[in-house]
Short mmCIF file of C-alpha atoms in Angstrom, two decimals:
data_model
loop_
_atom_site.label_atom_id
_atom_site.label_comp_id
_atom_site.label_asym_id
_atom_site.label_seq_id
_atom_site.Cartn_x
_atom_site.Cartn_y
_atom_site.Cartn_z
CA UNK A 1 -0.14 -0.01 0.06
CA UNK A 2 1.47 3.50 -0.87
CA UNK A 3 2.00 5.81 1.94
CA UNK A 4 -0.79 8.40 2.38
CA UNK A 5 0.17 11.73 1.40
CA UNK A 6 0.84 14.11 4.30
CA UNK A 7 0.68 11.29 7.01
CA UNK A 8 3.15 11.80 9.68
CA UNK A 9 3.23 12.30 13.77
CA UNK A 10 -0.15 11.90 15.38
CA UNK A 11 -2.18 11.05 12.09
CA UNK A 12 0.37 8.25 11.37
CA UNK A 13 0.16 6.88 14.94
CA UNK A 14 -3.51 6.78 14.65
CA UNK A 15 -3.45 4.84 11.50
CA UNK A 16 -1.03 2.38 13.22
CA UNK A 17 -3.26 1.99 16.04
CA UNK A 18 -6.38 1.37 13.87
CA UNK A 19 -4.55 -1.15 11.74
CA UNK A 20 -3.15 -2.96 14.73
CA UNK A 21 -6.70 -3.11 16.09
CA UNK A 22 -8.07 -4.69 13.11
CA UNK A 23 -5.10 -7.14 12.41
CA UNK A 24 -4.89 -8.18 16.17
CA UNK A 25 -8.56 -8.79 16.15
CA UNK A 26 -8.70 -10.74 12.86
CA UNK A 27 -5.55 -12.73 13.12
CA UNK A 28 -4.44 -12.69 16.89
CA UNK A 29 -1.44 -10.94 18.43
CA UNK A 30 0.94 -13.74 18.06
CA UNK A 31 0.09 -14.08 14.36
CA UNK A 32 0.73 -10.64 13.22
CA UNK A 33 4.25 -8.95 12.08
CA UNK A 34 5.23 -5.53 12.10
CA UNK A 35 5.88 -5.90 8.42
CA UNK A 36 2.11 -6.56 8.09
CA UNK A 37 1.27 -3.70 10.25
CA UNK A 38 3.40 -1.42 8.26
CA UNK A 39 1.98 -2.64 5.03
CA UNK A 40 -1.51 -2.06 6.35
CA UNK A 41 -0.48 1.60 7.08
CA UNK A 42 1.24 2.22 4.05
CA UNK A 43 4.74 2.95 5.63
CA UNK A 44 8.13 1.31 5.55
CA UNK A 45 8.48 -1.41 8.33
CA UNK A 46 11.57 0.66 9.85
CA UNK A 47 9.37 3.76 10.01
CA UNK A 48 7.13 2.15 12.62
CA UNK A 49 10.01 2.47 14.97
CA UNK A 50 9.62 6.39 14.77
CA UNK A 51 6.25 5.73 16.65
CA UNK A 52 6.61 2.55 18.52
CA UNK A 53 9.27 0.51 20.11
CA UNK A 54 7.93 -2.82 19.59
CA UNK A 55 4.78 -5.00 18.85
CA UNK A 56 4.36 -5.43 22.74
CA UNK A 57 4.02 -1.60 23.10
CA UNK A 58 1.26 -1.56 20.46
CA UNK A 59 -0.58 -4.19 22.26
CA UNK A 60 -0.34 -2.51 25.61
CA UNK A 61 -1.22 0.92 24.27
CA UNK A 62 -4.50 -0.69 22.69
CA UNK A 63 -5.61 -2.56 25.95
CA UNK A 64 -4.61 0.30 28.34
CA UNK A 65 -6.47 3.06 26.21
CA UNK A 66 -9.59 0.57 26.27
CA UNK A 67 -9.37 0.07 30.02
CA UNK A 68 -8.52 3.78 30.88
CA UNK A 69 -11.67 4.80 28.55
CA UNK A 70 -13.82 2.05 30.15
CA UNK A 71 -13.03 3.39 33.66
CA UNK A 72 -13.41 7.07 32.75
CA UNK A 73 -16.92 6.51 31.08
CA UNK A 74 -18.42 4.08 33.83
CA UNK A 75 -17.69 7.03 36.19
CA UNK A 76 -19.79 9.31 34.26
CA UNK A 77 -22.40 6.73 33.62
CA UNK A 78 -23.08 5.38 37.04
CA UNK A 79 -24.46 8.33 39.49
CA UNK A 80 -22.23 8.10 42.59
CA UNK A 81 -25.25 9.69 44.76
CA UNK A 82 -27.90 7.27 43.60
CA UNK A 83 -29.36 4.18 45.45
CA UNK A 84 -27.57 0.92 44.84
CA UNK A 85 -30.36 -0.46 42.76
CA UNK A 86 -30.34 2.58 40.32
CA UNK A 87 -26.46 2.40 40.29
CA UNK A 88 -26.74 -1.33 39.18
CA UNK A 89 -29.19 -0.68 36.35
CA UNK A 90 -27.02 2.27 35.25
CA UNK A 91 -23.95 -0.04 35.21
CA UNK A 92 -25.68 -2.66 33.28
CA UNK A 93 -26.99 -0.32 30.64
CA UNK A 94 -23.44 1.27 30.32
CA UNK A 95 -21.69 -2.19 30.27
CA UNK A 96 -23.64 -3.46 27.55
CA UNK A 97 -23.81 -0.45 25.44
CA UNK A 98 -20.14 0.10 25.57
CA UNK A 99 -19.06 -3.45 24.90
CA UNK A 100 -21.57 -3.77 22.00
CA UNK A 101 -20.01 -0.71 20.22
CA UNK A 102 -16.35 -1.52 20.99
CA UNK A 103 -16.26 -5.26 20.18
CA UNK A 104 -12.84 -5.45 18.81
CA UNK A 105 -11.40 -3.45 21.74
CA UNK A 106 -13.14 -5.67 24.13
CA UNK A 107 -12.13 -9.11 22.41
CA UNK A 108 -8.37 -8.05 22.35
CA UNK A 109 -8.59 -6.80 25.95
CA UNK A 110 -9.85 -10.19 27.06
CA UNK A 111 -8.36 -12.66 24.66
CA UNK A 112 -4.84 -11.24 24.26
CA UNK A 113 -4.27 -10.36 28.18
CA UNK A 114 -2.17 -13.51 28.09
CA UNK A 115 0.16 -11.86 25.37
CA UNK A 116 1.20 -8.90 27.74
CA UNK A 117 4.66 -9.06 29.10
CA UNK A 118 4.54 -9.05 33.17
CA UNK A 119 4.84 -5.36 33.90
CA UNK A 120 2.05 -4.59 31.13
CA UNK A 121 0.09 -7.44 32.44
CA UNK A 122 0.04 -6.26 36.01
CA UNK A 123 -0.91 -2.70 34.92
CA UNK A 124 -3.92 -4.02 33.12
CA UNK A 125 -5.02 -6.65 35.58
CA UNK A 126 -4.82 -3.59 38.03
CA UNK A 127 -7.28 -1.50 35.85
CA UNK A 128 -9.64 -4.45 35.36
CA UNK A 129 -9.61 -4.83 39.17
CA UNK A 130 -10.70 -1.22 39.29
CA UNK A 131 -13.51 -1.64 36.97
CA UNK A 132 -14.69 -4.94 38.77
CA UNK A 133 -14.62 -3.03 41.99
CA UNK A 134 -17.41 -0.61 40.69
CA UNK A 135 -19.78 -3.13 40.44
CA UNK A 136 -18.47 -5.14 43.69
CA UNK A 137 -19.22 -1.86 45.55
CA UNK A 138 -22.50 -1.36 44.13
CA UNK A 139 -23.36 -5.00 45.27
CA UNK A 140 -22.05 -4.56 48.78
CA UNK A 141 -23.91 -1.41 49.12
CA UNK A 142 -26.98 -3.09 48.12
CA UNK A 143 -26.35 -5.88 50.29
CA UNK A 144 -25.83 -3.58 53.30
CA UNK A 145 -29.17 -1.38 52.54
CA UNK A 146 -31.26 -4.68 52.06
CA UNK A 147 -31.97 -3.78 48.39
CA UNK A 148 -30.03 -6.56 46.88
CA UNK A 149 -29.82 -10.27 47.86
CA UNK A 150 -26.13 -10.99 47.30
CA UNK A 151 -24.24 -13.27 49.76
CA UNK A 152 -20.93 -13.17 47.84
CA UNK A 153 -20.76 -9.57 46.24
CA UNK A 154 -17.44 -10.61 44.41
CA UNK A 155 -18.41 -13.85 42.93
CA UNK A 156 -21.75 -12.29 42.10
CA UNK A 157 -19.92 -9.36 40.13
CA UNK A 158 -17.79 -11.84 38.09
CA UNK A 159 -20.75 -13.75 37.17
CA UNK A 160 -22.74 -10.71 36.11
CA UNK A 161 -19.65 -9.40 34.27
CA UNK A 162 -19.18 -12.66 32.41
CA UNK A 163 -22.84 -12.39 31.11
CA UNK A 164 -22.79 -9.01 30.37
CA UNK A 165 -19.46 -9.04 28.38
CA UNK A 166 -20.49 -12.50 26.53
CA UNK A 167 -22.79 -10.41 24.46
CA UNK A 168 -19.69 -9.24 22.33
CA UNK A 169 -19.53 -12.84 21.07
CA UNK A 170 -22.92 -13.08 19.56
CA UNK A 171 -24.43 -9.59 19.19
CA UNK A 172 -25.26 -8.73 15.65
CA UNK A 173 -26.55 -5.03 14.86
CA UNK A 174 -28.94 -6.58 12.22
CA UNK A 175 -30.41 -8.92 14.69
CA UNK A 176 -34.09 -8.80 15.85
CA UNK A 177 -33.23 -7.24 19.24
CA UNK A 178 -31.67 -3.81 19.24
CA UNK A 179 -28.87 -2.82 21.72
CA UNK A 180 -31.23 -1.14 24.12
CA UNK A 181 -33.84 -3.89 24.00
CA UNK A 182 -30.79 -6.50 24.84
CA UNK A 183 -29.71 -4.17 27.84
CA UNK A 184 -33.06 -4.30 29.05
CA UNK A 185 -33.29 -8.16 28.84
CA UNK A 186 -29.91 -8.44 30.60
CA UNK A 187 -31.02 -5.93 33.36
CA UNK A 188 -34.27 -8.04 34.09
CA UNK A 189 -32.33 -11.30 33.98
CA UNK A 190 -29.83 -9.90 36.78
CA UNK A 191 -32.45 -7.97 38.73
CA UNK A 192 -34.77 -10.97 38.90
CA UNK A 193 -31.85 -13.08 40.63
CA UNK A 194 -30.61 -10.53 43.07
CA UNK A 195 -33.25 -7.82 44.07
CA UNK A 196 -34.61 -8.25 47.44
#
């Protein structure tokens, strides 16, 4: 592919990130090469090193960006002063909506966690724990005020997150249910199980 005229600096880095996201999603981290990435962007392989040190940095950048965006947006989506039940409903709607619209990022963040080197892995696991902690705290507050029947908030949170994130593997925008309808269905399934 010919290099895009005028591509440099931030514009090239954004092209690298987009191409890496697509390639890793389609082929897997281990299967892609920097040469393939350079070809997809339309630059010489050696030019990649003007923007990234190595393939590991690219993967970490993609997953770290996904996790920091997820944390920032959940903070905006879940009202801190609301009752636990309202917080739980907001969390479910946010999680389903976010994950449906960012399927590539979610898939890579989950399936390629194993490909991160130890220091990078630790950073991402820490960010994941922060996100999980949002839901765990909601469930603990609901247990404390009696609005939610949750004996084990941490285990319940992991079960809920698995169910909600699983939507990425089967959701189709052209399916018979909209994203909003699916969020409502998931909310109802969860609330029927734990609302006191």
